[in-house]
mmCIF file of C-alpha atoms and ligand atoms in Angstrom:
data_model
loop_
_atom_site.group_PDB
_atom_site.id
_atom_site.type_symbol
_atom_site.label_atom_id
_atom_site.label_comp_id
_atom_site.label_asym_id
_atom_site.label_seq_id
_atom_site.Cartn_x
_atom_site.Cartn_y
_atom_site.Cartn_z
ATOM 1 C CA MET A 1 -0.023 -0.281 0.208
ATOM 2 C CA ILE A 2 0.876 3.186 -0.873
ATOM 3 C CA TRP A 3 0.289 6.821 1.118
ATOM 4 C CA LEU A 4 0.065 9.834 -1.319
ATOM 5 C CA ILE A 5 0.563 13.153 0.732
ATOM 6 C CA GLY A 6 -0.599 16.528 -1.332
ATOM 7 C CA ARG A 7 -2.981 15.148 -3.336
ATOM 8 C CA SER A 8 -4.727 18.439 -4.214
ATOM 9 C CA GLY A 9 -1.531 19.749 -5.694
ATOM 10 C CA MET A 10 -0.089 20.068 -9.254
ATOM 11 C CA LEU A 11 1.472 16.912 -9.316
ATOM 12 C CA GLY A 12 -0.067 15.532 -6.569
ATOM 13 C CA ARG A 13 -3.164 14.756 -8.557
ATOM 14 C CA LEU A 14 -1.365 13.323 -11.531
ATOM 15 C CA VAL A 15 0.537 11.027 -9.546
ATOM 16 C CA GLU A 16 -3.156 9.792 -7.309
ATOM 17 C CA GLN A 17 -4.453 9.423 -11.344
ATOM 18 C CA GLU A 18 -1.110 7.662 -12.305
ATOM 19 C CA LEU A 19 -1.944 5.129 -8.802
ATOM 20 C CA ARG A 20 -5.441 4.883 -9.720
ATOM 21 C CA ALA A 21 -4.463 3.607 -13.364
ATOM 22 C CA HIS A 22 -1.920 0.829 -12.368
ATOM 23 C CA ASN A 23 -5.019 -0.433 -9.887
ATOM 24 C CA LEU A 24 -2.612 0.419 -7.061
ATOM 25 C CA GLU A 25 -3.509 -0.259 -3.370
ATOM 26 C CA TYR A 26 -3.291 3.647 -2.169
ATOM 27 C CA ALA A 27 -4.448 6.217 0.645
ATOM 28 C CA ALA A 28 -4.220 9.867 -0.459
ATOM 29 C CA SER A 29 -4.081 12.995 2.011
ATOM 30 C CA GLY A 30 -4.976 16.264 0.701
ATOM 31 C CA PRO A 31 -5.024 19.707 2.664
ATOM 32 C CA GLU A 32 -6.386 17.915 5.755
ATOM 33 C CA LEU A 33 -3.188 16.985 6.807
ATOM 34 C CA ASP A 34 -0.632 19.463 8.073
ATOM 35 C CA VAL A 35 3.139 17.869 6.995
ATOM 36 C CA THR A 36 4.900 20.274 9.704
ATOM 37 C CA ARG A 37 3.065 18.721 12.550
ATOM 38 C CA PRO A 38 3.749 15.396 13.646
ATOM 39 C CA ASP A 39 0.273 14.913 15.434
ATOM 40 C CA SER A 40 -0.917 15.333 12.039
ATOM 41 C CA ILE A 41 0.944 13.086 10.217
ATOM 42 C CA ASP A 42 0.261 10.433 12.622
ATOM 43 C CA HIS A 43 -3.795 11.529 12.634
ATOM 44 C CA PHE A 44 -4.140 10.885 8.992
ATOM 45 C CA ALA A 45 -1.370 7.935 8.923
ATOM 46 C CA PRO A 46 -3.728 4.784 7.318
ATOM 47 C CA LYS A 47 -4.482 2.252 9.718
ATOM 48 C CA ARG A 48 -2.284 -0.182 7.607
ATOM 49 C CA LYS A 49 1.447 0.315 7.209
ATOM 50 C CA PRO A 50 2.386 1.764 3.874
ATOM 51 C CA ARG A 51 5.429 0.330 1.982
ATOM 52 C CA TRP A 52 5.997 3.618 0.206
ATOM 53 C CA VAL A 53 5.208 7.532 1.166
ATOM 54 C CA ILE A 54 4.879 9.926 -1.984
ATOM 55 C CA ASN A 55 5.923 13.447 -0.961
ATOM 56 C CA CYS A 56 3.669 15.573 -3.130
ATOM 57 C CA SER A 57 3.267 18.753 -0.947
ATOM 58 C CA GLY A 58 5.243 21.907 -0.833
ATOM 59 C CA TYR A 59 5.548 25.376 -0.398
ATOM 60 C CA THR A 60 6.119 26.028 -3.731
ATOM 61 C CA ALA A 61 5.372 30.450 -4.102
ATOM 62 C CA VAL A 62 9.145 31.279 -4.831
ATOM 63 C CA ASP A 63 8.569 34.534 -4.683
ATOM 64 C CA SER A 64 6.376 34.540 -1.289
ATOM 65 C CA ALA A 65 9.214 32.341 0.485
ATOM 66 C CA GLU A 66 11.225 35.241 0.263
ATOM 67 C CA SER A 67 8.950 37.200 2.692
ATOM 68 C CA GLU A 68 7.351 34.122 4.347
ATOM 69 C CA GLU A 69 10.326 32.027 5.222
ATOM 70 C CA ASP A 70 9.227 30.472 8.353
ATOM 71 C CA GLN A 71 6.406 29.156 6.484
ATOM 72 C CA ALA A 72 8.912 28.045 3.493
ATOM 73 C CA TRP A 73 11.151 26.129 5.854
ATOM 74 C CA ALA A 74 8.573 24.941 8.043
ATOM 75 C CA VAL A 75 7.082 23.305 5.185
ATOM 76 C CA ASN A 76 10.002 22.179 2.906
ATOM 77 C CA ARG A 77 12.239 21.109 5.617
ATOM 78 C CA ASP A 78 10.134 20.389 8.587
ATOM 79 C CA GLY A 79 7.344 18.090 6.973
ATOM 80 C CA PRO A 80 9.669 16.065 4.660
ATOM 81 C CA ALA A 81 12.044 15.228 8.297
ATOM 82 C CA LEU A 82 8.967 14.601 9.948
ATOM 83 C CA LEU A 83 7.245 12.713 7.237
ATOM 84 C CA ALA A 84 11.037 10.882 7.048
ATOM 85 C CA ARG A 85 10.801 9.761 10.563
ATOM 86 C CA TYR A 86 7.370 8.266 10.362
ATOM 87 C CA CYS A 87 8.986 6.368 7.572
ATOM 88 C CA GLN A 88 11.548 5.034 9.742
ATOM 89 C CA LYS A 89 9.329 4.161 12.593
ATOM 90 C CA ARG A 90 6.850 2.434 10.101
ATOM 91 C CA GLY A 91 9.533 0.844 8.415
ATOM 92 C CA ALA A 92 7.939 2.769 5.230
ATOM 93 C CA ARG A 93 10.123 4.174 2.330
ATOM 94 C CA LEU A 94 9.938 7.978 1.373
ATOM 95 C CA LEU A 95 9.767 8.941 -2.337
ATOM 96 C CA HIS A 96 10.065 13.239 -1.708
ATOM 97 C CA ILE A 97 9.680 15.953 -4.467
ATOM 98 C CA SER A 98 12.945 18.377 -4.907
ATOM 99 C CA THR A 99 14.048 21.135 -7.314
ATOM 100 C CA ASP A 100 16.423 22.168 -9.466
ATOM 101 C CA TYR A 101 16.535 25.644 -7.659
ATOM 102 C CA VAL A 102 18.882 23.710 -4.756
ATOM 103 C CA PHE A 103 21.374 24.838 -7.634
ATOM 104 C CA ASP A 104 22.595 28.381 -8.277
ATOM 105 C CA GLY A 105 22.748 27.821 -12.170
ATOM 106 C CA SER A 106 26.225 28.800 -12.606
ATOM 107 C CA LEU A 107 27.614 25.633 -14.541
ATOM 108 C CA PRO A 108 27.911 25.158 -17.948
ATOM 109 C CA ASP A 109 26.823 22.083 -18.537
ATOM 110 C CA GLY A 110 23.989 21.947 -15.640
ATOM 111 C CA TYR A 111 23.773 19.812 -12.712
ATOM 112 C CA GLY A 112 24.740 15.893 -12.318
ATOM 113 C CA GLU A 113 22.471 14.003 -9.095
ATOM 114 C CA ASP A 114 25.859 14.236 -7.055
ATOM 115 C CA ALA A 115 26.426 18.610 -7.463
ATOM 116 C CA GLU A 116 26.761 19.897 -4.366
ATOM 117 C CA PRO A 117 23.121 22.162 -3.345
ATOM 118 C CA SER A 118 23.957 25.860 -3.239
ATOM 119 C CA PRO A 119 20.859 27.741 -3.072
ATOM 120 C CA ILE A 120 20.331 31.117 -3.876
ATOM 121 C CA ASN A 121 16.626 31.952 -2.640
ATOM 122 C CA VAL A 122 14.787 30.967 0.383
ATOM 123 C CA TYR A 123 12.540 28.758 -1.693
ATOM 124 C CA GLY A 124 15.874 26.784 -2.836
ATOM 125 C CA ALA A 125 17.221 26.985 0.491
ATOM 126 C CA SER A 126 14.043 25.331 2.158
ATOM 127 C CA LYS A 127 13.824 22.408 -0.795
ATOM 128 C CA ALA A 128 17.881 21.814 -0.162
ATOM 129 C CA GLY A 129 17.229 21.949 3.545
ATOM 130 C CA GLY A 130 14.121 18.928 3.510
ATOM 131 C CA GLU A 131 16.583 16.674 1.356
ATOM 132 C CA GLU A 132 19.286 17.016 3.967
ATOM 133 C CA GLU A 133 16.872 15.550 6.781
ATOM 134 C CA VAL A 134 15.078 12.731 4.415
ATOM 135 C CA ARG A 135 18.933 12.193 4.069
ATOM 136 C CA ALA A 136 19.425 12.274 7.624
ATOM 137 C CA GLU A 137 16.636 10.318 8.817
ATOM 138 C CA LEU A 138 16.217 7.436 6.292
ATOM 139 C CA ARG A 139 18.160 4.917 4.237
ATOM 140 C CA GLU A 140 15.335 3.587 2.023
ATOM 141 C CA HIS A 141 14.419 7.300 0.711
ATOM 142 C CA VAL A 142 13.958 8.465 -3.007
ATOM 143 C CA ILE A 143 14.529 12.062 -3.590
ATOM 144 C CA VAL A 144 13.275 12.959 -7.285
ATOM 145 C CA ARG A 145 14.607 16.500 -8.407
ATOM 146 C CA THR A 146 12.251 18.160 -11.169
ATOM 147 C CA ALA A 147 12.250 21.263 -12.806
ATOM 148 C CA TRP A 148 9.398 23.931 -14.409
ATOM 149 C CA LEU A 149 6.297 21.206 -14.054
ATOM 150 C CA PHE A 150 3.468 22.057 -16.087
ATOM 151 C CA ALA A 151 -0.271 20.203 -16.444
ATOM 152 C CA GLU A 152 -3.638 21.133 -17.533
ATOM 153 C CA HIS A 153 -4.608 22.027 -14.128
ATOM 154 C CA GLY A 154 -2.806 24.129 -11.174
ATOM 155 C CA ARG A 155 -0.878 27.059 -10.895
ATOM 156 C CA ASN A 156 1.837 26.645 -13.668
ATOM 157 C CA PHE A 157 3.383 28.373 -16.741
ATOM 158 C CA VAL A 158 1.629 26.917 -19.214
ATOM 159 C CA LEU A 159 -1.906 28.101 -18.082
ATOM 160 C CA THR A 160 -0.411 31.599 -16.957
ATOM 161 C CA ILE A 161 0.466 31.897 -20.619
ATOM 162 C CA LEU A 162 -2.651 30.685 -22.288
ATOM 163 C CA ARG A 163 -4.168 33.264 -20.063
ATOM 164 C CA LEU A 164 -2.133 35.968 -20.583
ATOM 165 C CA LEU A 165 -2.183 35.043 -24.666
ATOM 166 C CA LYS A 166 -6.006 35.493 -24.207
ATOM 167 C CA THR A 167 -6.095 39.052 -22.545
ATOM 168 C CA ARG A 168 -3.243 40.989 -23.450
ATOM 169 C CA GLY A 169 -2.512 42.325 -26.790
ATOM 170 C CA GLU A 170 1.651 41.534 -26.124
ATOM 171 C CA LEU A 171 3.702 39.448 -23.374
ATOM 172 C CA THR A 172 7.322 40.024 -22.205
ATOM 173 C CA VAL A 173 8.867 37.442 -21.064
ATOM 174 C CA VAL A 174 12.922 36.473 -20.061
ATOM 175 C CA ASP A 175 15.098 35.424 -21.592
ATOM 176 C CA ASP A 176 18.190 34.316 -19.742
ATOM 177 C CA GLN A 177 16.796 31.370 -17.606
ATOM 178 C CA HIS A 178 17.313 28.403 -18.990
ATOM 179 C CA GLY A 179 15.940 24.815 -17.862
ATOM 180 C CA SER A 180 13.840 21.885 -18.540
ATOM 181 C CA PRO A 181 9.819 22.203 -18.742
ATOM 182 C CA THR A 182 8.729 19.060 -17.070
ATOM 183 C CA TYR A 183 4.808 17.401 -17.635
ATOM 184 C CA GLY A 184 3.670 16.194 -14.652
ATOM 185 C CA ARG A 185 2.389 13.731 -16.054
ATOM 186 C CA ASP A 186 5.642 12.146 -17.251
ATOM 187 C CA LEU A 187 6.712 12.891 -13.943
ATOM 188 C CA ALA A 188 4.092 11.168 -12.407
ATOM 189 C CA ARG A 189 4.415 8.265 -14.774
ATOM 190 C CA ALA A 190 8.250 7.871 -13.233
ATOM 191 C CA ILE A 191 7.143 8.528 -9.439
ATOM 192 C CA VAL A 192 4.683 5.308 -9.976
ATOM 193 C CA LEU A 193 7.391 3.203 -11.368
ATOM 194 C CA VAL A 194 9.587 3.875 -8.423
ATOM 195 C CA VAL A 195 7.380 2.840 -6.007
ATOM 196 C CA THR A 196 6.406 -0.278 -7.974
ATOM 197 C CA ALA A 197 10.034 -1.503 -8.773
ATOM 198 C CA SER A 198 11.069 -5.023 -7.638
ATOM 199 C CA ARG A 199 14.158 -4.050 -6.316
ATOM 200 C CA PRO A 200 14.342 0.041 -5.572
ATOM 201 C CA VAL A 201 17.092 1.674 -6.455
ATOM 202 C CA TYR A 202 17.442 4.782 -3.319
ATOM 203 C CA GLY A 203 19.238 7.793 -3.205
ATOM 204 C CA THR A 204 19.186 11.319 -4.970
ATOM 205 C CA PHE A 205 17.233 11.291 -9.216
ATOM 206 C CA HIS A 206 16.602 14.007 -11.280
ATOM 207 C CA PHE A 207 13.760 13.593 -14.102
ATOM 208 C CA THR A 208 12.955 16.808 -16.378
ATOM 209 C CA ASN A 209 11.566 16.283 -20.068
ATOM 210 C CA SER A 210 14.626 16.407 -22.085
ATOM 211 C CA GLY A 211 16.161 19.561 -24.352
ATOM 212 C CA VAL A 212 16.828 23.105 -22.558
ATOM 213 C CA THR A 213 15.192 26.686 -23.054
ATOM 214 C CA THR A 214 14.456 30.008 -21.606
ATOM 215 C CA TRP A 215 10.794 30.894 -20.219
ATOM 216 C CA HIS A 216 10.780 33.048 -23.305
ATOM 217 C CA GLY A 217 11.265 30.280 -25.708
ATOM 218 C CA PHE A 218 8.683 28.080 -23.717
ATOM 219 C CA ALA A 219 6.163 30.845 -24.012
ATOM 220 C CA SER A 220 6.827 30.992 -27.463
ATOM 221 C CA ALA A 221 6.383 27.305 -28.054
ATOM 222 C CA ILE A 222 3.136 27.381 -25.922
ATOM 223 C CA ARG A 223 1.854 30.201 -27.988
ATOM 224 C CA ASP A 224 2.689 28.611 -31.619
ATOM 225 C CA ARG A 225 1.136 24.967 -30.283
ATOM 226 C CA ALA A 226 -2.050 27.417 -28.873
ATOM 227 C CA VAL A 227 -2.624 29.101 -32.341
ATOM 228 C CA GLU A 228 -2.152 25.787 -34.292
ATOM 229 C CA LEU A 229 -4.965 23.939 -31.444
ATOM 230 C CA GLY A 230 -7.461 26.939 -31.688
ATOM 231 C CA LEU A 231 -6.520 27.230 -28.088
ATOM 232 C CA ILE A 232 -6.275 31.428 -28.707
ATOM 233 C CA PRO A 233 -7.682 33.122 -31.579
ATOM 234 C CA LYS A 234 -4.373 35.051 -33.105
ATOM 235 C CA SER A 235 -0.028 34.698 -32.528
ATOM 236 C CA ARG A 236 1.075 37.667 -30.009
ATOM 237 C CA ARG A 237 3.840 38.983 -29.522
ATOM 238 C CA ILE A 238 5.993 37.909 -27.040
ATOM 239 C CA VAL A 239 9.230 40.233 -26.443
ATOM 240 C CA ARG A 240 12.281 38.916 -24.688
ATOM 241 C CA VAL A 241 13.559 40.790 -21.839
ATOM 242 C CA SER A 242 16.570 40.290 -19.547
ATOM 243 C CA SER A 243 15.840 38.950 -15.510
ATOM 244 C CA ASP A 244 17.290 42.539 -14.840
ATOM 245 C CA GLN A 245 14.491 44.357 -16.473
ATOM 246 C CA PHE A 246 12.011 42.214 -14.668
ATOM 247 C CA PRO A 247 12.885 42.352 -10.829
ATOM 248 C CA THR A 248 11.298 39.070 -8.731
ATOM 249 C CA ALA A 249 11.647 39.204 -5.257
ATOM 250 C CA ALA A 250 13.492 35.958 -5.627
ATOM 251 C CA GLU A 251 16.430 35.708 -7.799
ATOM 252 C CA ARG A 252 16.199 32.498 -9.918
ATOM 253 C CA PRO A 253 19.714 30.484 -11.483
ATOM 254 C CA SER A 254 20.007 31.227 -15.191
ATOM 255 C CA TYR A 255 20.690 27.816 -16.003
ATOM 256 C CA SER A 256 19.361 25.369 -13.907
ATOM 257 C CA VAL A 257 19.516 22.036 -16.101
ATOM 258 C CA LEU A 258 19.478 18.499 -15.017
ATOM 259 C CA THR A 259 20.969 15.338 -16.007
ATOM 260 C CA CYS A 260 18.598 12.229 -15.875
ATOM 261 C CA ARG A 261 21.368 9.762 -16.171
ATOM 262 C CA ARG A 262 20.592 7.930 -12.977
ATOM 263 C CA MET A 263 16.674 7.579 -13.513
ATOM 264 C CA ILE A 264 17.384 6.287 -16.818
ATOM 265 C CA SER A 265 20.139 3.655 -15.778
ATOM 266 C CA ALA A 266 18.410 2.585 -12.445
ATOM 267 C CA TYR A 267 14.805 2.505 -13.704
ATOM 268 C CA GLY A 268 15.131 2.580 -17.448
ATOM 269 C CA PHE A 269 12.727 5.304 -17.672
ATOM 270 C CA GLU A 270 14.163 7.785 -20.942
ATOM 271 C CA PRO A 271 12.035 11.037 -20.387
ATOM 272 C CA ARG A 272 10.273 12.415 -23.709
ATOM 273 C CA THR A 273 11.285 16.505 -25.275
ATOM 274 C CA TRP A 274 9.556 18.804 -23.594
ATOM 275 C CA GLU A 275 8.413 19.883 -26.834
ATOM 276 C CA GLU A 276 6.335 16.507 -27.408
ATOM 277 C CA ALA A 277 5.472 16.572 -23.542
ATOM 278 C CA LEU A 278 3.769 20.311 -24.108
ATOM 279 C CA ASP A 279 2.017 19.052 -27.422
ATOM 280 C CA ASP A 280 0.535 16.292 -25.424
ATOM 281 C CA CYS A 281 -0.864 18.488 -22.170
ATOM 282 C CA LEU A 282 -1.813 20.882 -24.973
ATOM 283 C CA GLN A 283 -3.846 18.705 -26.662
ATOM 284 C CA ARG A 284 -5.557 17.358 -23.641
ATOM 285 C CA ILE A 285 -6.416 21.456 -23.055
ATOM 286 C CA ALA A 286 -7.702 21.684 -26.228
ATOM 287 C CA SER A 287 -9.989 18.276 -25.882
ATOM 288 C CA GLU A 288 -11.116 19.461 -22.841
ATOM 289 C CA HIS A 289 -11.587 22.760 -24.336
ATOM 290 C CA GLN A 290 -13.787 21.271 -26.964
ATOM 291 C CA ALA A 291 -15.829 19.013 -24.366
ATOM 292 C CA ARG A 292 -16.742 22.589 -21.793
ATOM 293 C CA THR A 293 -16.520 25.803 -21.427
ATOM 294 C CA PHE A 294 -12.421 26.805 -21.314
ATOM 295 C CA THR A 295 -11.587 28.149 -17.565
ATOM 296 C CA LEU A 296 -8.246 29.212 -17.176
ATOM 297 C CA VAL A 297 -6.556 30.200 -13.782
HETATM 298 N N1 LIG B 301 5.600 23.569 -9.633
HETATM 299 C C1 LIG B 301 7.246 23.662 -10.415
HETATM 300 O O1 LIG B 301 7.632 24.108 -10.986
HETATM 301 C C2 LIG B 301 8.037 22.416 -9.484
HETATM 302 C C3 LIG B 301 9.033 22.345 -9.749
HETATM 303 C C4 LIG B 301 10.462 21.551 -9.348
HETATM 304 C C5 LIG B 301 10.212 20.818 -7.920
HETATM 305 N N2 LIG B 301 8.582 21.287 -7.651
HETATM 306 C C6 LIG B 301 8.205 20.268 -6.754
HETATM 307 O O2 LIG B 301 7.453 19.663 -6.683
HETATM 308 C C7 LIG B 301 6.657 19.246 -5.787
HETATM 309 C C8 LIG B 301 5.035 19.849 -6.341
HETATM 310 O O3 LIG B 301 4.899 20.900 -6.555
HETATM 311 P P1 LIG B 301 3.506 21.423 -7.253
HETATM 312 O O4 LIG B 301 3.938 22.071 -8.459
HETATM 313 O O5 LIG B 301 2.421 20.346 -7.020
HETATM 314 O O6 LIG B 301 2.677 21.925 -6.115
HETATM 315 P P2 LIG B 301 1.659 22.492 -5.347
HETATM 316 O O7 LIG B 301 0.357 22.642 -7.041
HETATM 317 O O8 LIG B 301 1.306 23.722 -5.424
HETATM 318 O O9 LIG B 301 0.816 21.830 -4.705
HETATM 319 C C9 LIG B 301 1.804 21.350 -3.586
HETATM 320 C C10 LIG B 301 0.682 21.096 -2.512
HETATM 321 O O10 LIG B 301 1.260 20.804 -0.947
HETATM 322 C C11 LIG B 301 0.105 21.699 -0.059
HETATM 323 N N3 LIG B 301 0.827 21.900 1.101
HETATM 324 C C12 LIG B 301 1.150 23.388 1.264
HETATM 325 N N4 LIG B 301 1.484 23.196 2.874
HETATM 326 C C13 LIG B 301 1.130 21.882 3.574
HETATM 327 C C14 LIG B 301 1.507 21.658 4.399
HETATM 328 N N5 LIG B 301 2.132 22.456 5.759
HETATM 329 N N6 LIG B 301 0.985 20.098 4.855
HETATM 330 C C15 LIG B 301 0.624 19.709 3.719
HETATM 331 N N7 LIG B 301 0.229 20.240 2.875
HETATM 332 C C16 LIG B 301 0.613 20.667 2.333
HETATM 333 C C17 LIG B 301 -0.684 22.422 -1.161
HETATM 334 O O11 LIG B 301 -1.596 23.061 -0.250
HETATM 335 P P3 LIG B 301 -2.634 24.037 -0.731
HETATM 336 O O12 LIG B 301 -2.490 24.700 -1.932
HETATM 337 O O13 LIG B 301 -4.096 24.181 0.366
HETATM 338 O O14 LIG B 301 -1.368 25.323 -0.370
HETATM 339 C C18 LIG B 301 -0.556 22.106 -2.166
HETATM 340 O O15 LIG B 301 -1.667 21.134 -2.327
HETATM 341 C C19 LIG B 301 6.641 20.099 -4.811
HETATM 342 O O16 LIG B 301 7.687 19.394 -3.605
HETATM 343 C C20 LIG B 301 7.841 21.061 -5.428
HETATM 344 O O17 LIG B 301 8.856 21.659 -4.715
HETATM 345 C C21 LIG B 301 7.640 21.904 -8.240
#
């Protein structure tokens, strides 16, 4: 049996769909469970001992974390620490999700799984703190770092850009931050592959879709395909800007590309390109759009 935590989040919803699609026995917790409180973890824990706990919860508001530091550290470091302790006590394994933002983005060839974290914002530091706690508390853990997640629901760049393209004449998007957009559905598949492996390989892994782009490149690809699929009426101009011209509360890494070699060799899961994954996501949005009134967050 598997215990999914964070079922209401963007990734959590997709992981739950994937667990259901595989007919796996699972329990799932959403906002009723507070990962920062041990009593809440004990209260909502399933009666039967889980073989795996999947932690999809997180404090994910990168800019707000700069002013809500305590909350970010509580959810992103203390929460995983408590879950790892719970797993240690119950003899369960923990799969925990982390981020490319644990790195500063200064390496020209991107980051391997063993690279030393060097966060440059509170969110990244709190996530790196969570990783350390999990490693310290529990041997049987899998930490999966991912990046630039998108899906057809939740708060994410694809839906934001589609909404802005419908309401604004022109957009400005930064063109000096590089990363690998990752479809939550692909990550959810990889997660289920790990927790159903007969002989899981433990440790720290990376999973992103393959290929590298900038936020501007990503936005342009969303626009071009969305026009083809009839999701937006006509092509809008997307202007390139530098991060200096678009100041945000949190500094972001300029090249937070993750190499996924360990995931490929341990679990045989070869990620598709971010363009293929984006196309899949936009096609799903388009068919939902045809089926009912199009509502974007
Ligand atoms: N989104 C990305 O681009 C990205 C990139 C790299 C890594 N990640 C990591 O991927 C994981 C999933 O992210 P996501 O994009 O699915 O985020 P999300 O949509 O914000 O989901 C996170 C979930 O965690 C819940 N949560 C917050 N505080 C909690 C607490 N104290 N106890 C229990 N649950 C709590 C949230 O509930 P409320 O909404 O009710 O607060 C939300 O349902 C996170 O670990 C994140 O750091 C995300």
